[in-house]
Coordinates of C-alpha atoms in Angstrom, one line a residue:
Chain I
M27 CA 7.8 1.9 13.8
H28 CA 7.2 -1.8 15.1
A29 CA 3.5 -1.2 15.3
I30 CA 3.4 0.3 11.8
I31 CA 5.0 -2.8 10.5
D32 CA 3.2 -5.3 12.6
A33 CA -0.1 -3.9 11.2
A34 CA 0.8 -4.7 7.8
W35 CA 0.3 -7.6 5.4
I36 CA 2.5 -6.3 2.7
C37 CA 5.3 -3.7 1.9
H38 CA 6.6 -2.1 -1.2
V39 CA 10.2 -2.7 -2.1
A40 CA 11.9 -0.2 -4.6
F41 CA 15.1 -1.5 -6.1
R42 CA 17.0 -0.9 -9.3
D43 CA 18.5 -3.3 -12.0
E44 CA 19.8 -2.8 -15.5
R45 CA 16.5 -2.0 -16.5
G46 CA 15.5 0.7 -14.2
V47 CA 13.8 1.2 -10.9
H48 CA 11.0 -1.2 -9.8
C49 CA 8.5 -1.0 -6.9
I50 CA 7.1 -4.5 -6.1
P51 CA 4.6 -5.2 -3.3
T52 CA 5.5 -8.4 -1.4
A53 CA 4.5 -10.1 2.0
C54 CA 6.4 -8.9 4.9
W55 CA 6.7 -9.5 8.7
R56 CA 9.0 -8.6 11.8
I57 CA 11.2 -10.4 13.9
G58 CA 12.9 -8.2 16.5
A59 CA 14.7 -5.4 14.9
H60 CA 14.5 -6.7 11.4
L61 CA 11.7 -6.8 8.4
Y62 CA 11.5 -10.1 6.8
I63 CA 10.4 -11.0 3.2
H64 CA 10.6 -14.2 1.2
G65 CA 10.5 -15.3 -2.5
S66 CA 11.8 -18.1 -4.9
N67 CA 15.3 -18.4 -5.3
G68 CA 15.1 -17.6 -9.0
S69 CA 13.2 -14.2 -8.6
R70 CA 14.8 -11.3 -10.0
M71 CA 14.0 -9.3 -7.1
V72 CA 15.3 -11.9 -4.5
R73 CA 18.6 -11.9 -6.6
R74 CA 19.2 -8.1 -6.8
L75 CA 18.1 -7.3 -3.1
M76 CA 21.2 -9.0 -2.1
E77 CA 23.4 -7.2 -4.3
D78 CA 22.5 -3.7 -3.7
E79 CA 20.8 -0.9 -1.3
C80 CA 17.0 -0.7 -1.7
C81 CA 14.1 1.0 0.1
V82 CA 11.2 -0.7 1.6
T83 CA 7.9 1.3 2.3
I84 CA 4.8 0.5 4.4
T85 CA 1.7 2.9 4.5
H86 CA -1.7 2.7 6.0
V87 CA -4.2 5.3 4.9
D88 CA -6.4 6.0 7.8
G89 CA -8.8 8.7 6.6
L90 CA -9.5 11.7 4.3
V91 CA -9.0 15.0 5.9
L92 CA -11.8 17.4 4.6
A93 CA -10.5 21.0 5.1
R94 CA -12.4 24.3 4.3
S95 CA -10.0 25.2 1.5
A96 CA -8.9 22.7 -1.4
F97 CA -5.3 23.1 -0.6
N98 CA -5.6 22.3 2.9
H99 CA -7.4 18.9 2.4
S100 CA -5.0 16.0 3.4
M101 CA -4.8 12.3 4.3
N102 CA -4.4 10.7 7.6
Y103 CA -1.7 8.1 7.7
R104 CA 1.1 6.1 9.1
S105 CA 4.0 5.2 7.0
A106 CA 7.3 3.7 7.6
V107 CA 10.3 3.9 5.1
I108 CA 13.2 1.7 5.6
Y109 CA 16.6 2.0 3.8
G110 CA 19.3 -0.7 3.6
R111 CA 20.4 -4.0 2.1
F112 CA 18.7 -7.3 2.6
E113 CA 20.9 -10.2 3.8
P114 CA 19.8 -13.8 3.3
V115 CA 18.5 -15.7 6.4
E116 CA 20.4 -19.2 6.5
E117 CA 19.1 -22.3 7.5
A118 CA 21.5 -22.4 10.2
A119 CA 21.6 -18.9 11.3
A120 CA 22.2 -18.2 14.9
G121 CA 19.1 -17.0 16.7
T122 CA 16.4 -17.0 14.0
G123 CA 17.3 -19.3 11.1
K124 CA 15.1 -19.8 7.9
R125 CA 12.7 -22.2 9.3
Q126 CA 12.0 -20.2 12.5
A127 CA 11.7 -17.0 10.2
M128 CA 9.0 -18.8 8.2
E129 CA 7.2 -20.2 11.0
A130 CA 7.0 -16.6 12.6
F131 CA 5.5 -15.4 9.1
M132 CA 2.7 -18.1 9.4
E133 CA 2.2 -16.8 13.1
H134 CA 1.9 -13.4 11.9
L135 CA -0.5 -14.3 9.3
V136 CA -2.8 -16.5 11.5
P137 CA -1.7 -16.9 15.0
G138 CA -2.2 -20.4 16.0
R139 CA -2.1 -22.3 12.8
Q140 CA 1.2 -23.5 12.4
G141 CA 0.6 -26.7 14.2
E142 CA -2.2 -27.8 11.9
I143 CA -0.7 -27.6 8.5
R144 CA 1.7 -29.6 6.7
P145 CA 5.0 -27.7 7.3
G146 CA 7.6 -26.9 4.5
N147 CA 9.6 -29.9 3.4
D148 CA 13.5 -29.9 2.7
K149 CA 12.7 -29.2 -1.0
E150 CA 10.4 -26.4 -0.4
Y151 CA 12.6 -24.7 2.0
A152 CA 15.6 -25.2 -0.6
A153 CA 13.8 -23.4 -3.3
T154 CA 13.0 -20.5 -1.0
T155 CA 15.1 -17.5 -0.2
V156 CA 14.2 -15.6 3.0
L157 CA 15.8 -12.1 3.4
R158 CA 15.9 -9.7 6.3
I159 CA 16.6 -5.8 6.4
A160 CA 17.7 -4.2 9.5
L161 CA 15.2 -1.4 10.8
A162 CA 18.2 0.7 11.5
E163 CA 17.9 3.5 8.9
A164 CA 14.3 4.2 8.7
A165 CA 11.7 7.1 9.0
C166 CA 8.1 7.1 10.1
K167 CA 5.6 9.7 9.2
V168 CA 2.1 9.8 11.2
R169 CA -0.7 12.4 10.3
S170 CA -3.8 12.1 12.7
G171 CA -6.3 14.6 13.9
P172 CA -8.8 17.1 12.3
P173 CA -7.9 19.3 9.4
E174 CA -5.8 22.5 9.9
D175 CA -7.3 25.5 8.0
D176 CA -6.0 29.0 7.8
E177 CA -7.5 31.5 9.9
E178 CA -9.0 33.5 7.0
D179 CA -10.8 30.2 5.8
M180 CA -12.5 29.2 8.8
G181 CA -15.7 31.1 7.7
V182 CA -16.0 29.2 4.6
R183 CA -19.5 27.3 4.6
A184 CA -18.0 23.7 4.0
W185 CA -18.2 20.9 6.5
A186 CA -14.8 20.0 7.9
G187 CA -13.6 16.8 9.5
V188 CA -12.2 13.5 8.8
L189 CA -13.7 10.5 6.9
P190 CA -12.0 7.6 8.5
L191 CA -10.7 4.5 6.7
R192 CA -9.7 1.2 8.3
E193 CA -9.0 -2.3 7.2
A194 CA -12.0 -4.8 7.8
R195 CA -12.2 -8.5 8.0
G196 CA -15.0 -10.0 5.8
A197 CA -16.8 -13.4 6.4
V198 CA -14.6 -16.5 5.8
V199 CA -14.9 -18.4 2.5
P200 CA -14.2 -21.9 3.3
D201 CA -12.6 -24.0 0.4
P202 CA -15.3 -26.0 -1.5
A203 CA -13.1 -29.0 -0.8
C204 CA -12.9 -28.3 3.1
A205 CA -15.1 -30.3 5.2
M206 CA -13.6 -29.3 8.5
A207 CA -15.2 -27.2 11.1
A208 CA -13.5 -24.0 11.4
P209 CA -11.1 -23.6 14.0
D210 CA -11.1 -20.7 16.6
Y211 CA -8.8 -18.5 14.7
V212 CA -11.1 -18.6 11.7
R213 CA -14.2 -18.2 13.7
R214 CA -12.9 -15.1 15.2
W215 CA -11.7 -13.7 11.9
A216 CA -14.6 -11.5 10.7
D217 CA -15.3 -8.2 12.4
Chain Q
M15 CA -6.1 -1.5 -14.5
H16 CA -8.5 1.4 -14.3
A17 CA -10.4 -0.5 -11.6
I18 CA -7.4 -1.1 -9.5
I19 CA -6.3 2.8 -10.0
D20 CA -9.7 4.1 -9.2
A21 CA -10.0 1.9 -6.0
A22 CA -6.8 3.5 -4.5
W23 CA -6.1 6.5 -2.5
I24 CA -2.7 6.3 -2.7
C25 CA 0.4 4.9 -4.9
H26 CA 4.0 4.0 -4.0
V27 CA 6.5 5.9 -6.3
A28 CA 10.0 4.2 -6.7
F29 CA 12.7 6.6 -8.1
R30 CA 16.2 7.0 -7.6
D31 CA 18.6 10.1 -7.0
E32 CA 22.1 10.4 -6.2
R33 CA 21.6 9.1 -2.7
G34 CA 19.9 5.7 -4.1
V35 CA 16.5 4.4 -4.6
H36 CA 13.4 5.7 -2.8
C37 CA 9.9 4.3 -2.3
I38 CA 7.4 7.1 -1.3
P39 CA 3.6 6.9 -0.9
T40 CA 1.6 9.8 -2.3
A41 CA -2.2 10.4 -3.3
C42 CA -3.1 9.6 -6.9
W43 CA -5.9 9.9 -9.1
R44 CA -6.8 9.0 -12.8
I45 CA -7.9 10.9 -15.5
G46 CA -8.3 8.9 -18.6
A47 CA -5.1 7.1 -19.6
H48 CA -3.0 8.9 -17.0
L49 CA -2.2 8.6 -13.3
Y50 CA -2.0 11.9 -11.8
I51 CA 0.0 13.0 -8.4
H52 CA 0.9 16.4 -7.1
G53 CA 3.4 17.7 -4.7
S54 CA 5.0 21.2 -3.8
N55 CA 7.4 22.6 -6.4
G56 CA 10.4 22.1 -3.9
S57 CA 10.1 18.5 -3.2
R58 CA 12.9 16.4 -4.2
M59 CA 10.5 13.7 -5.5
V60 CA 8.6 16.1 -7.8
R61 CA 11.8 17.4 -9.2
R62 CA 13.5 14.0 -9.7
L63 CA 10.5 12.6 -11.4
M64 CA 10.4 14.8 -14.1
E65 CA 14.2 13.9 -15.0
D66 CA 14.2 10.3 -14.9
E67 CA 12.1 7.0 -15.5
C68 CA 10.3 5.5 -12.4
C69 CA 8.0 2.9 -11.4
V70 CA 4.5 3.5 -9.5
T71 CA 2.9 0.7 -7.9
I72 CA -0.9 0.3 -6.5
T73 CA -1.7 -2.8 -4.5
H74 CA -5.0 -4.0 -2.8
V75 CA -4.9 -6.8 -0.3
D76 CA -8.4 -9.0 -0.5
G77 CA -7.7 -11.7 1.7
L78 CA -5.5 -14.3 3.3
V79 CA -5.3 -17.8 1.5
L80 CA -5.2 -20.5 4.0
A81 CA -3.6 -23.6 2.2
R82 CA -3.3 -27.1 4.0
S83 CA 0.5 -26.9 3.3
A84 CA 2.5 -24.0 4.7
F85 CA 4.3 -23.3 1.4
N86 CA 0.9 -23.0 -0.5
H87 CA -0.4 -20.2 1.5
S88 CA -0.8 -17.0 -0.5
M89 CA -2.7 -13.6 -0.6
N90 CA -5.5 -12.6 -2.6
Y91 CA -4.5 -9.1 -4.2
R92 CA -4.9 -6.8 -6.8
S93 CA -1.7 -4.6 -8.2
A94 CA -0.9 -2.4 -11.0
V95 CA 2.9 -1.8 -11.7
I96 CA 3.3 1.3 -14.0
Y97 CA 6.5 2.1 -15.7
G98 CA 7.4 5.5 -17.5
R99 CA 8.3 9.2 -16.9
F100 CA 6.0 11.7 -15.3
E101 CA 5.5 14.9 -17.0
P102 CA 4.1 18.2 -15.7
V103 CA 0.7 19.4 -16.2
E104 CA 0.9 23.0 -17.1
E105 CA -1.7 25.5 -16.3
A106 CA -2.6 26.0 -20.0
A107 CA -2.5 22.6 -21.1
A108 CA -4.8 21.4 -23.8
G109 CA -7.6 19.1 -22.6
T110 CA -6.9 18.6 -18.9
G111 CA -4.9 21.5 -17.3
K112 CA -3.5 21.8 -13.9
R113 CA -6.8 23.2 -12.2
Q114 CA -9.0 20.8 -14.0
A115 CA -6.6 17.9 -12.9
M116 CA -6.7 19.2 -9.2
E117 CA -10.4 19.4 -9.3
A118 CA -10.7 16.0 -10.9
F119 CA -8.6 15.1 -7.7
M120 CA -11.2 16.4 -5.3
E121 CA -14.1 14.7 -7.2
H122 CA -12.2 11.4 -6.8
L123 CA -11.7 11.9 -3.1
V124 CA -15.2 13.4 -2.2
P125 CA -17.5 13.5 -5.1
G126 CA -19.7 16.7 -4.9
R127 CA -17.7 18.5 -2.5
Q128 CA -15.7 20.9 -5.0
G129 CA -18.4 23.3 -5.2
E130 CA -18.4 23.9 -1.4
I131 CA -14.9 24.5 -0.6
R132 CA -12.7 27.7 -1.0
P133 CA -10.8 26.6 -4.4
G134 CA -7.1 27.0 -4.9
N135 CA -5.8 30.6 -5.4
D136 CA -3.3 31.7 -7.9
K137 CA -0.4 31.6 -5.1
E138 CA -1.3 27.9 -4.0
Y139 CA -1.5 26.6 -7.6
A140 CA 1.8 28.3 -8.5
A141 CA 3.5 26.7 -5.6
T142 CA 2.1 23.1 -6.5
T143 CA 3.3 21.0 -9.3
V144 CA 1.0 18.5 -10.8
L145 CA 2.5 15.4 -12.7
R146 CA 1.1 12.8 -14.8
I147 CA 2.5 9.4 -16.1
A148 CA 0.9 7.4 -19.0
L149 CA -0.7 4.1 -18.2
A150 CA 1.0 2.9 -21.5
E151 CA 3.7 0.5 -20.0
A152 CA 2.0 -1.4 -16.9
A153 CA 1.4 -4.8 -15.8
C154 CA -1.5 -6.0 -13.5
K155 CA -1.6 -8.9 -11.4
V156 CA -4.7 -10.4 -9.7
R157 CA -5.0 -13.4 -7.4
S158 CA -8.6 -14.4 -6.3
G159 CA -10.4 -17.5 -5.1
P160 CA -9.6 -20.5 -3.0
P161 CA -6.1 -22.1 -2.1
E162 CA -4.5 -24.3 -4.5
D163 CA -3.1 -27.4 -2.6
D164 CA -1.1 -30.2 -4.2
E165 CA -3.1 -33.5 -4.4
E166 CA -1.1 -35.4 -1.8
D167 CA -1.9 -32.5 0.8
M168 CA -5.7 -32.7 0.3
G169 CA -5.9 -35.1 3.1
V170 CA -4.2 -32.8 5.7
R171 CA -6.4 -32.1 8.8
A172 CA -6.2 -28.1 8.3
W173 CA -8.9 -25.8 7.5
A174 CA -8.7 -24.3 4.3
G175 CA -10.1 -21.2 2.5
V176 CA -9.9 -17.5 2.5
L177 CA -9.9 -14.9 5.2
P178 CA -11.2 -11.9 3.3
L179 CA -9.9 -8.2 3.8
R180 CA -11.2 -5.1 2.5
E181 CA -11.2 -1.3 3.1
A182 CA -14.0 -0.1 5.4
R183 CA -15.3 3.4 6.4
G184 CA -15.5 4.6 9.7
A185 CA -18.0 7.0 11.5
V186 CA -17.2 10.5 10.5
V187 CA -15.3 12.7 12.9
P188 CA -16.3 16.5 12.6
D189 CA -13.9 19.1 13.1
P190 CA -14.5 20.5 16.5
A191 CA -14.7 24.0 15.0
C192 CA -17.5 22.9 12.5
A193 CA -20.8 23.7 13.4
M194 CA -22.5 23.0 10.0
A195 CA -24.8 20.0 9.5
A196 CA -23.1 17.1 7.4
P197 CA -23.9 17.2 3.7
D198 CA -25.1 14.2 2.1
Y199 CA -21.8 13.0 0.9
V200 CA -20.5 12.9 4.3
R201 CA -23.7 11.3 5.8
R202 CA -23.4 8.6 3.3
W203 CA -19.6 8.0 4.0
A204 CA -19.9 5.2 6.8
D205 CA -20.5 1.6 5.8

């Protein structure tokens, strides 16, 4: 489960309010046995998540699985579905506080960058809620490998195998107003 | 919205049952102004989706946006959030029936393959539910382009720009039991 979460930039959070059910994508990261997200204090989602149970899902699609029969087609994927309730991460929390959590987020996004940027100030932190949910009640599902056709379909004259999919990193795009040479972690970005 | 949906292999479906809220990834495709999914008749999700409103979300992450200040970091992305209720697609539905819908799914996954494979039989279709939801109540959100720093942060000595992400296609993996030459649509797969 940790590997599935650590490979993700975002999760989808399902929660309900008086208007119904919502499914909202948001950035996420992991510290130990918790998944973290953040948002502005005023956000509907942030407020609701502290009041009720929710479900958080991360999915990676790894390939299309081409079988000899239509109904045996499938996808290779890895998913983690987490149930529970988010709790706010306080400024002075024992262990990982709000600032440490946000710095871990930056380290997850771009390792090595934290020391260069202008860090969050008191006003920015005060306007931001950091939430975490325990990875206690969770289920991972993984499908990998070749198609599985029924014996009676093995003679069908159709190509069978996997068409792999993966995340790729493109050539970096410097901000037009940025005159700095790219640091190591930027030069190493593209595949 | 159509472009965001058509670029997706899967969506995340949020729904509730007596145990709470769920967020489940599932394959999806579009025909006209509806999003389609399918599942086995016995699936909890399939049964619940016909009884209640839900929320379906598709998200593509296009890049990490590196700003000069920590709190102006962002992601480039495209998302579509759809609200409504799924309806079953019947065998004899006017316009797009169940079989046409499943053939459109195959054409979405692997254009040109439908004619080679062993098509679904009556038993397979009878065990499968195809559902569709209107793209009527939906919201798209898109972020693209460079970081947006505050004026007072423009002097910070940190590289700024975008680290792009995209989906890539890997080298195909033939099934060990497949002796056929790869057809055009397989040879063209990899980037």
